[in-house]
CSV table of C-alpha atoms and ligand atoms in Angstrom, one decimal:
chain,number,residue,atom,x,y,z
A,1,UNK,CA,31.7,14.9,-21.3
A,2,UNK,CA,29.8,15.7,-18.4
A,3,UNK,CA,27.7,18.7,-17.9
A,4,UNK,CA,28.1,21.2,-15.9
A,5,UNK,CA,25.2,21.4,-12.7
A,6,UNK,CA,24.3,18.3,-14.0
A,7,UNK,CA,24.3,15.2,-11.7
A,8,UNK,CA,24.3,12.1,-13.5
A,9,UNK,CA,22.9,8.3,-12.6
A,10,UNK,CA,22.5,4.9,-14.0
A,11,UNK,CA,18.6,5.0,-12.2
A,12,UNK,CA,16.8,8.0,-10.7
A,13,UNK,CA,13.9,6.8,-8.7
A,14,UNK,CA,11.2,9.6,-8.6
A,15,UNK,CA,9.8,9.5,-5.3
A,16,UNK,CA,11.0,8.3,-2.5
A,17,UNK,CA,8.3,6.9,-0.7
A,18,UNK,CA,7.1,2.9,0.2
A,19,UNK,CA,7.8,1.7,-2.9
A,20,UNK,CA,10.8,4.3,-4.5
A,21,UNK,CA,12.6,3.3,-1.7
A,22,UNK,CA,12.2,-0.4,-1.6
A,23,UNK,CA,13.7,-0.1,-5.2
A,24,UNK,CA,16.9,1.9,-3.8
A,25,UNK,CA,17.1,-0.9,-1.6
A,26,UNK,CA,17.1,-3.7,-3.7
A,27,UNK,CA,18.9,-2.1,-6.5
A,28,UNK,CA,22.0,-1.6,-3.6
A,29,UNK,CA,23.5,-5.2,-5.2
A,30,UNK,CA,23.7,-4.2,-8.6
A,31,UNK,CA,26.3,-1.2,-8.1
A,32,UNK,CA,24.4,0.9,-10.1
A,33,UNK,CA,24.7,4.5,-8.9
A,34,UNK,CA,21.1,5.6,-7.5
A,35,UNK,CA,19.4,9.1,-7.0
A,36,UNK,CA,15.9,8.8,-5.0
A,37,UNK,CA,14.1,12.3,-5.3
A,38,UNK,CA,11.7,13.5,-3.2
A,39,UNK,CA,10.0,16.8,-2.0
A,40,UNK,CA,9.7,15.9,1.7
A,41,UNK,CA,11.6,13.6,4.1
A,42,UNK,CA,9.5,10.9,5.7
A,43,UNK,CA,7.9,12.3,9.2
A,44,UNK,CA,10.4,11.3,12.1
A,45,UNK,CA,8.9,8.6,14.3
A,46,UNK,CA,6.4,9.8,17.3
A,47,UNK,CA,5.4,8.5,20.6
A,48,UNK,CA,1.7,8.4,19.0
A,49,UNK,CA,1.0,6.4,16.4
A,50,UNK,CA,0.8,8.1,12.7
A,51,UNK,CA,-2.7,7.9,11.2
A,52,UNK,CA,-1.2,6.4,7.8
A,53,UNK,CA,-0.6,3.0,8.3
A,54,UNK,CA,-0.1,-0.3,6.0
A,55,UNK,CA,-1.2,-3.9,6.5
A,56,UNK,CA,2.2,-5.6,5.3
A,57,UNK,CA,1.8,-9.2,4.0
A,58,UNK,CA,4.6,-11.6,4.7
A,59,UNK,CA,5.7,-11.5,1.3
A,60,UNK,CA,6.4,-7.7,1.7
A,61,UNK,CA,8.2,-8.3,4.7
A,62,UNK,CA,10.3,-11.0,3.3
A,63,UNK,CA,11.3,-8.4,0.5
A,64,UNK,CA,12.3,-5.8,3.3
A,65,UNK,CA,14.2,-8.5,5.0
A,66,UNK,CA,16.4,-8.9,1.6
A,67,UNK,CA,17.0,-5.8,1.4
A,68,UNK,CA,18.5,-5.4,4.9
A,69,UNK,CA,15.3,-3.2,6.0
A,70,UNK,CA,13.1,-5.0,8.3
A,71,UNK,CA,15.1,-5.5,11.6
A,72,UNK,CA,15.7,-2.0,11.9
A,73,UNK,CA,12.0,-1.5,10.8
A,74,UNK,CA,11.0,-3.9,14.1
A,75,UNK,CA,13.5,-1.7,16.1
A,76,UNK,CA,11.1,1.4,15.0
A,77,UNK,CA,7.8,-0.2,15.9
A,78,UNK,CA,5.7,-3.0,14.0
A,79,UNK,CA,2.1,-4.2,14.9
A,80,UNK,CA,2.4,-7.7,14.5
A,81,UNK,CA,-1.4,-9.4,13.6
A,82,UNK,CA,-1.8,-13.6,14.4
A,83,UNK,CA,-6.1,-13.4,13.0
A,84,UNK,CA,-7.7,-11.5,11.2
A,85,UNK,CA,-11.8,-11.6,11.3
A,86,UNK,CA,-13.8,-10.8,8.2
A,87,UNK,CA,-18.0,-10.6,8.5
A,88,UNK,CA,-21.3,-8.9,6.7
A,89,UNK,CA,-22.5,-6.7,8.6
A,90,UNK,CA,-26.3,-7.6,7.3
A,91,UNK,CA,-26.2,-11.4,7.9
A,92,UNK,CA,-24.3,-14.5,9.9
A,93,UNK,CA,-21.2,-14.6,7.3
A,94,UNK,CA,-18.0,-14.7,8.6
A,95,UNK,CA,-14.0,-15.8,7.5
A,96,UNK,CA,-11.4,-16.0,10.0
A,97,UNK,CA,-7.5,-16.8,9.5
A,98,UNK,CA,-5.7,-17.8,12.3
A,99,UNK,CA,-1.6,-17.5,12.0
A,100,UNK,CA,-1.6,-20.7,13.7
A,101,UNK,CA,-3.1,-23.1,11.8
A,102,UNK,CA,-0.9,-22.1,9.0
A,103,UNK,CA,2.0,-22.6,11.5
A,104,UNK,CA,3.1,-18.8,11.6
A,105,UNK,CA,3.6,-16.7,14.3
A,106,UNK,CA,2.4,-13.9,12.2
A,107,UNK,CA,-0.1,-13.5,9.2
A,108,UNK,CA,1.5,-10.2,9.0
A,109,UNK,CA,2.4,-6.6,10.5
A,110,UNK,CA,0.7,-3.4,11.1
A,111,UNK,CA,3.7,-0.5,10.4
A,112,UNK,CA,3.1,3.3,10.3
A,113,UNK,CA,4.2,4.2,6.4
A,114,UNK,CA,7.1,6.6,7.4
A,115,UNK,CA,8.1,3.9,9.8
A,116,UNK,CA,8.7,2.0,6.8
A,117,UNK,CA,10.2,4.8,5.1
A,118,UNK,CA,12.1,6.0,8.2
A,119,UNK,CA,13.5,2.0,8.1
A,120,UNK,CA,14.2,2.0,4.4
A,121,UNK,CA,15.8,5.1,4.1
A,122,UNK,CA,18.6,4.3,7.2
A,123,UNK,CA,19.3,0.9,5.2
A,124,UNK,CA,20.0,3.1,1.6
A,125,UNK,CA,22.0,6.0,3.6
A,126,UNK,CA,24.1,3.1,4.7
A,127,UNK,CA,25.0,2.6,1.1
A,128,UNK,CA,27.5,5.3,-0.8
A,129,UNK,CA,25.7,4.2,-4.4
A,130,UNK,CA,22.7,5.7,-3.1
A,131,UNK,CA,21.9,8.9,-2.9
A,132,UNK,CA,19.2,10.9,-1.1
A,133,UNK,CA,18.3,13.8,-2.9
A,134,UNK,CA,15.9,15.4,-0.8
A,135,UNK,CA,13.7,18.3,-0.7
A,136,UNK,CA,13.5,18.3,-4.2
A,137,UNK,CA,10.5,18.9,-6.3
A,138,UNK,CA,10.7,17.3,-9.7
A,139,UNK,CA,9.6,21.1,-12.0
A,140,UNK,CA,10.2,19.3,-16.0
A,141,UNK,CA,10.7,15.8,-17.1
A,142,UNK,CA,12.4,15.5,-20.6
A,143,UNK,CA,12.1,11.6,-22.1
A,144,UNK,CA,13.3,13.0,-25.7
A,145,UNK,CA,16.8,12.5,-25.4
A,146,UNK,CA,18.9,9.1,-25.2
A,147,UNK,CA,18.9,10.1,-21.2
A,148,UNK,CA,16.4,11.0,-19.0
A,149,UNK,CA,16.1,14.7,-17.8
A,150,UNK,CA,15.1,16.1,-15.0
A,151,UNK,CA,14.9,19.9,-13.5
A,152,UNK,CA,14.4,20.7,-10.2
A,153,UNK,CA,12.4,22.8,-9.2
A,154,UNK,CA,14.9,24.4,-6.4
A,155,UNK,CA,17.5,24.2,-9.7
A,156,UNK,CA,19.8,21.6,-11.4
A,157,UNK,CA,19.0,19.1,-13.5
A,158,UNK,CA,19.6,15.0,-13.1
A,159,UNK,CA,19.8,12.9,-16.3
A,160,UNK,CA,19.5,9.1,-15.9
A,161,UNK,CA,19.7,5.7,-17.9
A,162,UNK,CA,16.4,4.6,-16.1
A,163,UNK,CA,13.8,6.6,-15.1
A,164,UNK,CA,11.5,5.2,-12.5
A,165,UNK,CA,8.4,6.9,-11.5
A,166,UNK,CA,7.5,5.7,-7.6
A,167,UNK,CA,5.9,9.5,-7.6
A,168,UNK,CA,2.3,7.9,-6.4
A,169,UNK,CA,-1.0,8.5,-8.2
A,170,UNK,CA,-0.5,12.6,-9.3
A,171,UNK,CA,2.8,10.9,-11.3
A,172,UNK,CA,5.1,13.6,-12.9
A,173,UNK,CA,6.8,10.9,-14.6
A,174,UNK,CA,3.4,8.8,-16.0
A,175,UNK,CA,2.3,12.4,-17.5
A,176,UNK,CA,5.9,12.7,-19.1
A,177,UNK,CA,5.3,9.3,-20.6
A,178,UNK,CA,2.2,10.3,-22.4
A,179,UNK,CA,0.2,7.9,-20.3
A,180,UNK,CA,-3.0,8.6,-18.6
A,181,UNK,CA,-4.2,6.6,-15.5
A,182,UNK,CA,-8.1,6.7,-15.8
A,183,UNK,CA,-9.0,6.9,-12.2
A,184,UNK,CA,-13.0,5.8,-11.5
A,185,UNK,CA,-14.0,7.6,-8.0
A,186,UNK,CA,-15.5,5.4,-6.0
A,187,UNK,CA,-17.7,8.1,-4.5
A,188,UNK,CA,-16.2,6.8,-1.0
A,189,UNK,CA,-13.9,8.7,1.3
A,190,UNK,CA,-11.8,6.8,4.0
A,191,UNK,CA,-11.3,7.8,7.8
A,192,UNK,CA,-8.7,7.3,9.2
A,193,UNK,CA,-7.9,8.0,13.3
A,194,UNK,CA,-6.5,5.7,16.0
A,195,UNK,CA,-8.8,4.6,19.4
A,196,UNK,CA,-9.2,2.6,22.4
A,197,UNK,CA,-11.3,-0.3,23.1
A,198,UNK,CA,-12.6,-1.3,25.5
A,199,UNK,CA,-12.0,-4.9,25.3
A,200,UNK,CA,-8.8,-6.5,24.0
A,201,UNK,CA,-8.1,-6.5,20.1
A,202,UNK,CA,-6.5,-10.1,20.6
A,203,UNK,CA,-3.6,-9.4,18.0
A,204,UNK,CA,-6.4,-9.4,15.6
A,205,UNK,CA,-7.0,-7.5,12.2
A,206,UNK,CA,-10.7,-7.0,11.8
A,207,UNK,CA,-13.0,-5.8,8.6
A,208,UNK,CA,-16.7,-5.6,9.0
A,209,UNK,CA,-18.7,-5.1,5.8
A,210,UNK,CA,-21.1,-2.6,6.2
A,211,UNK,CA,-23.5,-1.3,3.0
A,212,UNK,CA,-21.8,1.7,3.3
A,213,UNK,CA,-18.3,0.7,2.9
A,214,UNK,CA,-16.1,-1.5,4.9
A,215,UNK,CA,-14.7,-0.7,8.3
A,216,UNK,CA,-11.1,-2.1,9.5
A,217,UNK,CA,-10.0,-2.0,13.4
A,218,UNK,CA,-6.0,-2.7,13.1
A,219,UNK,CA,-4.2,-4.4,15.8
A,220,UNK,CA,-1.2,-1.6,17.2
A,221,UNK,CA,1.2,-2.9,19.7
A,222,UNK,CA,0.7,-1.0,22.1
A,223,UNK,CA,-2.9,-2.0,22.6
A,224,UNK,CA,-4.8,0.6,20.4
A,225,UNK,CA,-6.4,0.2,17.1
A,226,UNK,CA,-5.8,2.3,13.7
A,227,UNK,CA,-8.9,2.7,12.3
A,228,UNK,CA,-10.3,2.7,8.1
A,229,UNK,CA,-13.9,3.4,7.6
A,230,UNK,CA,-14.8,3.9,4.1
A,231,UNK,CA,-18.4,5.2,3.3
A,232,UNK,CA,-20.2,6.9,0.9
A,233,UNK,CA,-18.6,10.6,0.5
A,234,UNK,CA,-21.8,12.8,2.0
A,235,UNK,CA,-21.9,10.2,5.0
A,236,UNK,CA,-18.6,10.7,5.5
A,237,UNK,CA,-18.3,14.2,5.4
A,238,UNK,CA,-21.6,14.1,8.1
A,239,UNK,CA,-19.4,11.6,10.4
A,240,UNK,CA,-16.4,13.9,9.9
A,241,UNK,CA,-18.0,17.2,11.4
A,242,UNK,CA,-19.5,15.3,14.3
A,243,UNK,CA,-18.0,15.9,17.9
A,244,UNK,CA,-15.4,13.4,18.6
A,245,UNK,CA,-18.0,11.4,21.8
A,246,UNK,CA,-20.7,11.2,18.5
A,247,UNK,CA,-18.0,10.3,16.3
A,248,UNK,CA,-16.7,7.4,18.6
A,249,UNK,CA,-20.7,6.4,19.4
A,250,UNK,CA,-21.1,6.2,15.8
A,251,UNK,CA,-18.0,3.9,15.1
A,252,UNK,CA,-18.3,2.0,18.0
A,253,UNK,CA,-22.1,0.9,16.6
A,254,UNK,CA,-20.8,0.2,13.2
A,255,UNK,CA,-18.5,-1.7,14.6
A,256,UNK,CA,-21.2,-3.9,16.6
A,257,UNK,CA,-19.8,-3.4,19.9
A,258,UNK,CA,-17.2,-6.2,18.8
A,259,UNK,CA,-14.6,-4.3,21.1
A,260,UNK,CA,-16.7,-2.9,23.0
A,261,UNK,CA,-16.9,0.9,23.8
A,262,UNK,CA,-14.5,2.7,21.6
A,263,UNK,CA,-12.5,5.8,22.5
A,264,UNK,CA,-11.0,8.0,19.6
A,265,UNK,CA,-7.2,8.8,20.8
A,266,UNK,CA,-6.0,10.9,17.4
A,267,UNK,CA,-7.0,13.8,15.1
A,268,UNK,CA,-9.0,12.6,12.3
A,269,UNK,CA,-8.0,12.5,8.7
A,270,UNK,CA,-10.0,11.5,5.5
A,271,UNK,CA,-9.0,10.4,1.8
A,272,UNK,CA,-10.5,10.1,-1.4
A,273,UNK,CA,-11.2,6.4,-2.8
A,274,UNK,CA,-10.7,5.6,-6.3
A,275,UNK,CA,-9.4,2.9,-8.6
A,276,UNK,CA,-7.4,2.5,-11.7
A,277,UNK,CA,-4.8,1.1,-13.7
A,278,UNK,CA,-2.3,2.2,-16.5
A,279,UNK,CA,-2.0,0.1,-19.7
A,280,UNK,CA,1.8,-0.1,-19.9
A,281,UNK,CA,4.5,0.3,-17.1
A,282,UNK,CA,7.6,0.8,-19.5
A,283,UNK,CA,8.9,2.7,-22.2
A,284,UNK,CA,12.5,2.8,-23.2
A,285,UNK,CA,14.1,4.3,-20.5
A,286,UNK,CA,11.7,4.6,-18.1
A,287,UNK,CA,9.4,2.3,-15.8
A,288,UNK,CA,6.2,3.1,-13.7
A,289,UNK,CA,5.8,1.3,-10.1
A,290,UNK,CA,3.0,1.7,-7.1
A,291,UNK,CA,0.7,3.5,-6.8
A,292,UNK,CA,1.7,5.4,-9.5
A,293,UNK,CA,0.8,2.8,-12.1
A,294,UNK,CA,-2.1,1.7,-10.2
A,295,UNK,CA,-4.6,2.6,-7.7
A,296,UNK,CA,-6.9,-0.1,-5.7
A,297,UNK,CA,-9.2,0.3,-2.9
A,298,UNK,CA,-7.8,0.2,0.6
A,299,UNK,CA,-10.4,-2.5,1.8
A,300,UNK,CA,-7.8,-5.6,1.5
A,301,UNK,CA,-5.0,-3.6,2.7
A,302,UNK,CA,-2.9,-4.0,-0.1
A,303,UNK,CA,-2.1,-0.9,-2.3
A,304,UNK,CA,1.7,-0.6,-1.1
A,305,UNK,CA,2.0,-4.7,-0.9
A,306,UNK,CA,1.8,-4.7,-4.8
A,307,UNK,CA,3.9,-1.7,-5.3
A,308,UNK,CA,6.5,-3.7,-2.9
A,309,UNK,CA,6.2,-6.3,-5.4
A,310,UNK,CA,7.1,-4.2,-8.0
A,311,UNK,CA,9.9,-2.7,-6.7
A,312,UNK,CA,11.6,-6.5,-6.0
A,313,UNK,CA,10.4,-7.7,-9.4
A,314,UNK,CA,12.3,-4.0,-11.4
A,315,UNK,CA,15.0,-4.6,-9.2
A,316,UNK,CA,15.3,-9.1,-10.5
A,317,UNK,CA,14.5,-8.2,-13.6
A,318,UNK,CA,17.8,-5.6,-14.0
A,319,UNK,CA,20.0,-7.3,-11.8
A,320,UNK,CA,19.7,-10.3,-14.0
A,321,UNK,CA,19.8,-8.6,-17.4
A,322,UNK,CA,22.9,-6.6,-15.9
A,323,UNK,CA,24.6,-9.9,-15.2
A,324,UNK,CA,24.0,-11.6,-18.7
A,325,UNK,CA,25.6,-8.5,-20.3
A,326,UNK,CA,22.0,-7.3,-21.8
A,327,UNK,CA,20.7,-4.1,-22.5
A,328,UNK,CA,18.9,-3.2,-18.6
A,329,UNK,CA,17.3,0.0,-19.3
A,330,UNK,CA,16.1,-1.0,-22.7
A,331,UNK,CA,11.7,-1.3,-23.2
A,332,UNK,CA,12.3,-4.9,-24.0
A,333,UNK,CA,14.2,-6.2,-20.8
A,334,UNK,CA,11.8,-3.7,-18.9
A,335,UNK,CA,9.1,-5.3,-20.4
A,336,UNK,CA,9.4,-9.0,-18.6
A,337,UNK,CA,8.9,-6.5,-15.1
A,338,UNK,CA,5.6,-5.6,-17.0
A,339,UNK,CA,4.4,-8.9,-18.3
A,340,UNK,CA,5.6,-10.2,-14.6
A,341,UNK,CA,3.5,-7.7,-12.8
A,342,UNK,CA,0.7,-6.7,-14.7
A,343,UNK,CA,-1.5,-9.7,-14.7
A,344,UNK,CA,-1.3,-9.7,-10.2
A,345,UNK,CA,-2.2,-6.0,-10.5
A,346,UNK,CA,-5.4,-6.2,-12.2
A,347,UNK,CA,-6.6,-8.8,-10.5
A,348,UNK,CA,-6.2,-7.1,-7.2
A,349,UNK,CA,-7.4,-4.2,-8.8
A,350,UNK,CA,-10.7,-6.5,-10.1
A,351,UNK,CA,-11.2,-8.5,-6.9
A,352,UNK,CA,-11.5,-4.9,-4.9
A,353,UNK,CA,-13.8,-3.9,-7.2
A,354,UNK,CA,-15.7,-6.9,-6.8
A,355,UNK,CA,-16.0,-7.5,-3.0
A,356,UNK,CA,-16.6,-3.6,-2.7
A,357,UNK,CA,-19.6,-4.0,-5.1
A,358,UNK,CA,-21.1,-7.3,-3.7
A,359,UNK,CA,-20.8,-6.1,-0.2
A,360,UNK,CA,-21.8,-2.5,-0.8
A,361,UNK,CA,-25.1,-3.2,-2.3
A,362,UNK,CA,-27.9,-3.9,0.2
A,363,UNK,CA,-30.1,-6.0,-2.3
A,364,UNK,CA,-31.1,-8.8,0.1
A,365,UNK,CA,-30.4,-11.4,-2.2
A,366,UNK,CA,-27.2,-10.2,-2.9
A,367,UNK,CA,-26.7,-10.5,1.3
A,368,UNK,CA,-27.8,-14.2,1.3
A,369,UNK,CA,-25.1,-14.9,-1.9
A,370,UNK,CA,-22.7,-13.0,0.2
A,371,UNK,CA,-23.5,-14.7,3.3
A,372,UNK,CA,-23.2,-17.9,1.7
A,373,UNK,CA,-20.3,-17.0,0.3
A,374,UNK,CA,-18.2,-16.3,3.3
A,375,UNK,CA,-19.4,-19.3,5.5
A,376,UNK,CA,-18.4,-21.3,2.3
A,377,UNK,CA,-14.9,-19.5,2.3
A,378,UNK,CA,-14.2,-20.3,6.3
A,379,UNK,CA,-15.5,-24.2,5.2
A,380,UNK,CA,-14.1,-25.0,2.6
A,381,UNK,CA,-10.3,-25.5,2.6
A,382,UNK,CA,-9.3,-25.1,-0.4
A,383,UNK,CA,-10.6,-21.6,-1.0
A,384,UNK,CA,-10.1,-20.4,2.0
A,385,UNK,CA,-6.4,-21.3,1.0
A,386,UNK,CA,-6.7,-19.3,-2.1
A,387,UNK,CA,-8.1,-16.3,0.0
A,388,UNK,CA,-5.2,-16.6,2.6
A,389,UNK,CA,-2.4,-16.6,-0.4
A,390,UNK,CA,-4.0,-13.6,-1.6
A,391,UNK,CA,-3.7,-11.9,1.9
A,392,UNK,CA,-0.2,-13.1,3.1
A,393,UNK,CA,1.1,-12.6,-0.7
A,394,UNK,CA,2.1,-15.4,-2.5
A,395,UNK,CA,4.5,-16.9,-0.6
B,401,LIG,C1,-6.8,5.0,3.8
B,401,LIG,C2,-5.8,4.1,3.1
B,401,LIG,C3,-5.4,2.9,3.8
B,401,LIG,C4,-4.4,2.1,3.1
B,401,LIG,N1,-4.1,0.9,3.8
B,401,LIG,C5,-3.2,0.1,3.2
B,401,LIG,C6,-2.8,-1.1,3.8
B,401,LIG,O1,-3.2,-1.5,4.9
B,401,LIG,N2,-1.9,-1.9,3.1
B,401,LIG,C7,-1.4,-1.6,1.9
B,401,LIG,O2,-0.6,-2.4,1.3
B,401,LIG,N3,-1.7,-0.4,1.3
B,401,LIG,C8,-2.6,0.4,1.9
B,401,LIG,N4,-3.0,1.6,1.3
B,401,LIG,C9,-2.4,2.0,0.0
B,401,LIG,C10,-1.0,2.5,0.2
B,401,LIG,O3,-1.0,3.6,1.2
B,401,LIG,C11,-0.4,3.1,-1.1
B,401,LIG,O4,-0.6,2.1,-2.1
B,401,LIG,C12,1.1,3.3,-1.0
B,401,LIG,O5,1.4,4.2,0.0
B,401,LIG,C13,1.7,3.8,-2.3
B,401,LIG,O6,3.1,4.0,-2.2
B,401,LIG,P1,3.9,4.7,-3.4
B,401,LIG,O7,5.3,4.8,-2.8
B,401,LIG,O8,3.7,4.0,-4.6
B,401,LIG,O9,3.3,6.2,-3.6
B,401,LIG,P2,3.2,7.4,-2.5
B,401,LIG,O10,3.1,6.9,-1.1
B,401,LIG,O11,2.2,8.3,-3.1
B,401,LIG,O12,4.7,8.1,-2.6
B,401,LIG,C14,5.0,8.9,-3.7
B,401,LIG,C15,6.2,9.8,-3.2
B,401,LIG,O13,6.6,10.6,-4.3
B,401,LIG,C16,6.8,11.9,-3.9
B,401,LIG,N5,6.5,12.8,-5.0
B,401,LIG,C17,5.4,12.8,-5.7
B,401,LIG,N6,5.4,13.8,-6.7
B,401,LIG,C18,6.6,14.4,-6.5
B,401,LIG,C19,7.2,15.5,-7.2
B,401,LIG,N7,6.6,16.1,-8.2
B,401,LIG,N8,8.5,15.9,-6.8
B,401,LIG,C20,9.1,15.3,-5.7
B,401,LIG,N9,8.5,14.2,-5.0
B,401,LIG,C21,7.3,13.8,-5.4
B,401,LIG,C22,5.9,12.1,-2.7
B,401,LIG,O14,6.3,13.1,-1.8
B,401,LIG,C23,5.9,10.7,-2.1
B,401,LIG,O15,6.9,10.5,-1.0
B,401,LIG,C24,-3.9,2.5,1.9
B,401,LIG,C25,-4.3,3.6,1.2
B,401,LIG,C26,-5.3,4.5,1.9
B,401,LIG,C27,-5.7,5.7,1.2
C-alpha cells in the first residue's frame, strides 16, 4: 500500500541538469514513470550569451536528436563550429580539422548549458511520465530498504526502483553509496567571459597551449567568442583582479593576436580544475552518471559529452532489459552500463591528464616532442583520424 506524502517512481533522476535530463529524455520510450529533482530551474534564455557553455560533439547531438531535443535546442540558439585550430604556444606545432574534408557541415556546436537544459526540459514537459520536481533540494538519501528513499528538504519523501545520481561532482547520491570520488586539484582555475575580436573567428574553435594552461576562443553565432583560459590558480587570481582593458590586453597577447584586438563583452567568472573518477557506477538500485561519477579537465571540451553518453547508454541498457522481461534495476543488468562506459571514461580522463602535462611543462625538450608531435598529428592521416573520432565522438 502506498504511503501517505510519499510520491512513488520506477526511476528518480537526482539532478536535473545536462546529463539528468538527457536520461528523462531517453528513458520517455520505456513508460517508466520518471521524477527529475533539482534545486533550481535552468536560467531562462538571454539576449547575452551565458558564460557556461559546452562544445557538443556530433555524437551528443545525435543523442539529443533521438530524444526529440535538438530542433527546439537550434530554435533556442546553437554556435555551429566547421574547424577547429589546435597549436603550442612555444613552438611551430599545429592540428587543424576542417568539417569539410570529413564531408560535414559541422564538426560540432557551441550551446550555452541552460540552453540545453532549457531544450531538454520543454521535450520531457511534453511527456506526462515525466515529472519535474523542481525546487527541490535532496536533505537524506536512504539506500537500506528494497526502494530508494529520498527526503526533501522543503518536505516529502520520493522512493524509487532506480536511483540515478546526475547531481554533478558534490553528489548526494555517490556519498549515500559509500563511494568516494578522489578528486586530484589541478592547481588551475578556468576563466570564463565572452569578447569581441577584432577579426573574424571564421566558424572556428580555437585552443592555444600555453605553459600555463590552455586557452579556448569559441565560435558564437552571433560573431563573439566564449572564452576558457585555464592557468595556474595564483596567475589566475592576478588576471582576475585586473581592470577589464588589462584583462582584455593580457588575453588578447596570450592569444597571439590570432583575432586580433580583443574586447571583453561579459562579467567574468572563474572555476576550480580538478580530475577524478569513481571505481564503480552501480549498486543495486542505484546508478552514478556525469560528472558526478567523473570529473575531467575542460581542455578538450568534453565533460558533459561523456556524461551524454552515459545517459543514452543507462537509458539502452534498461530499455532493453525491460523488453526481455529482466530484472532493470538490478546491479547486474546495471552493470553492462558500467562495463560499457567505464573503459571511454578513463581514457578521456587519462588523455586530459596527459596533454595537460605535456603541454604544461616548459622543458624545452618536452616542446620539441610536443611540436613534433602535433605537425605529425595534422600529417599523418591515420592519427589525425583517431584524434578527430575522439573530438566528434565516436560516430
Ligand atoms: C570551465 C568549464 C568549461 C567546460 N566546457 C565543456 C565543453 O566545452 N564541453 C563539454 O562537454 N564539457 C565541458 N565542461 C564540463 C561540463 O560543464 C560538465 O561535465 C557538465 O556540465 C556536467 O553535467 P552534469 O549534469 O553531470 O552535472 P551538473 O552540471 O553539475 O548538474 C548537476 C545538477 O544537480 C543539481 N543538484 C546537485 N545537488 C543537488 C541537491 N542536493 N539537491 C537538488 N539538486 C541538486 C544541480 O542543481 C545541477 O542542476 C566544462 C566545465 C568547465 C568547468
Amino acid at each position: 500500500m502506498a504511503e501517505a506524502g510519499v510520491n512513488h517512481y520506477d526511476v528518480l533522476i537526482a539532478g536535473g541538469g545536462i546529463t539528468g535530463l538527457t536520461l528523462a529524455c531517453a528513458l520517455e520510450t520505456t513508460g517508466l514513470r520518471i521524477g527529475v529533482i533539482d534545486r533550481n530551474e535552468p536560467a531562462a534564455l538571454q539576449d547575452a550569451y551565458a558564460l557556461r557553455v559546452s562544445a557538443i560533439n556530433r555524437a551528443s547531438l545525435e543523442v539529443f536528436h533521438q530524444v526529440g531535443a535538438l530542433e527546439r535546442m537550434q530554435q533556442l540558439r546553437v554556435s555551429p563550429f566547421r574547424e577547429m585550430h589546435v597549436w603550442d604556444s612555444t613552438g611551430v606545432g599545429e592540428i587543424h580539422f576542417d568539417s569539410a574534408e570529413l564531408g560535414l557541415d559541422a564538426l560540432g556546436y557551441i550551446v550555452e548549458n541552460n540552453v540545453i537544459q532549457l531544450a531538454l526540459l520543454e521535450t520531457a514537459r511534453q511527456s506526462d511520465i515525466i515529472d519535474w520536481l523542481c525546487p527541490a533540494q535532496i536533505g537524506s538519501i536512504d539506500l537500506g530498504g528494497e526502494l530508494a528513499r529520498v527526503e526533501r528538504v522543503e518536505g516529502g519523501a520520493l522512493t524509487a526502483r532506480l536511483l540515478v545520481g546526475a547531481d554533478g561532482s558534490q553528489s548526494a547520491v555517490r556519498s549515500a553509496m559509500g563511494i568516494e570520488l578522489l578528486r586530484k586539484s589541478y592547481r588551475q582555475r578556468a576563466i570564463v567571459c565572452t569578447v569581441r575580436t577584432e577579426e573574424a573567428h571564421q566558424a572556428t574553435a580555437w585552443q592555444c597551449f600555453l605553459p600555463s594552461g590552455p586557452l579556448a576562443f569559441l565560435p558564437l553565432a552571433d560573431g563573439s567568442c566564449s572564452i576558457v583560459w585555464s592557468l595556474d590558480e595564483t596567475e589566475a587570481d592576478a588576471i582576475m583582479a585586473l581592470d577589464d582593458p588589462a584583462f582584455s590586453e593580457r588575453l588578447e597577447q596570450a592569444f597571439e593576436y590570432r583575432l586580433g584586438k580583443v574586447e571583453l563583452v561579459s562579467e567574468r567568472a572563474m572555476f576550480p580544475l580538478g580530475h577524478g573518477h569513481v571505481d564503480h557506477y552501480v549498486q543495486d538500485g542505484v546508478a552514478l552518471i556525469g560528472d558526478a561519477a567523473h570529473n575531467i579537465h575542460p581542455l578538450a571540451g568534453q565533460g558533459a559529452n561523456l556524461g551524454i553518453m552515459d545517459a543514452a547508454c543507462l537509458a539502452g541498457v534498461i530499455a532493453e532489459a525491460l523488453a526481455a522481461g529482466r530484472q532493470w534495476s538490478a546491479c547486474h543488468t546495471l552493470r553492462k552500463y558500467e562495463r560499457s562506459r567505464k573503459g571511454d571514461n578513463r581514457v578521456m580522463e587519462a588523455t586530459m591528464t596527459g596533454f595537460k602535462q605535456l603541454f604544461g611543462n616548459d622543458n624545452p625538450l618536452l616542446a620539441e616532442i610536443r611540436n613534433m608531435g602535433l605537425n605529425l598529428v595534422d600529417r599523418a592521416p591515420v592519427v589525425k583520424q583517431l584524434f578527430t573520432r575522439q573530438a566528434l565522438g565516436k560516430l
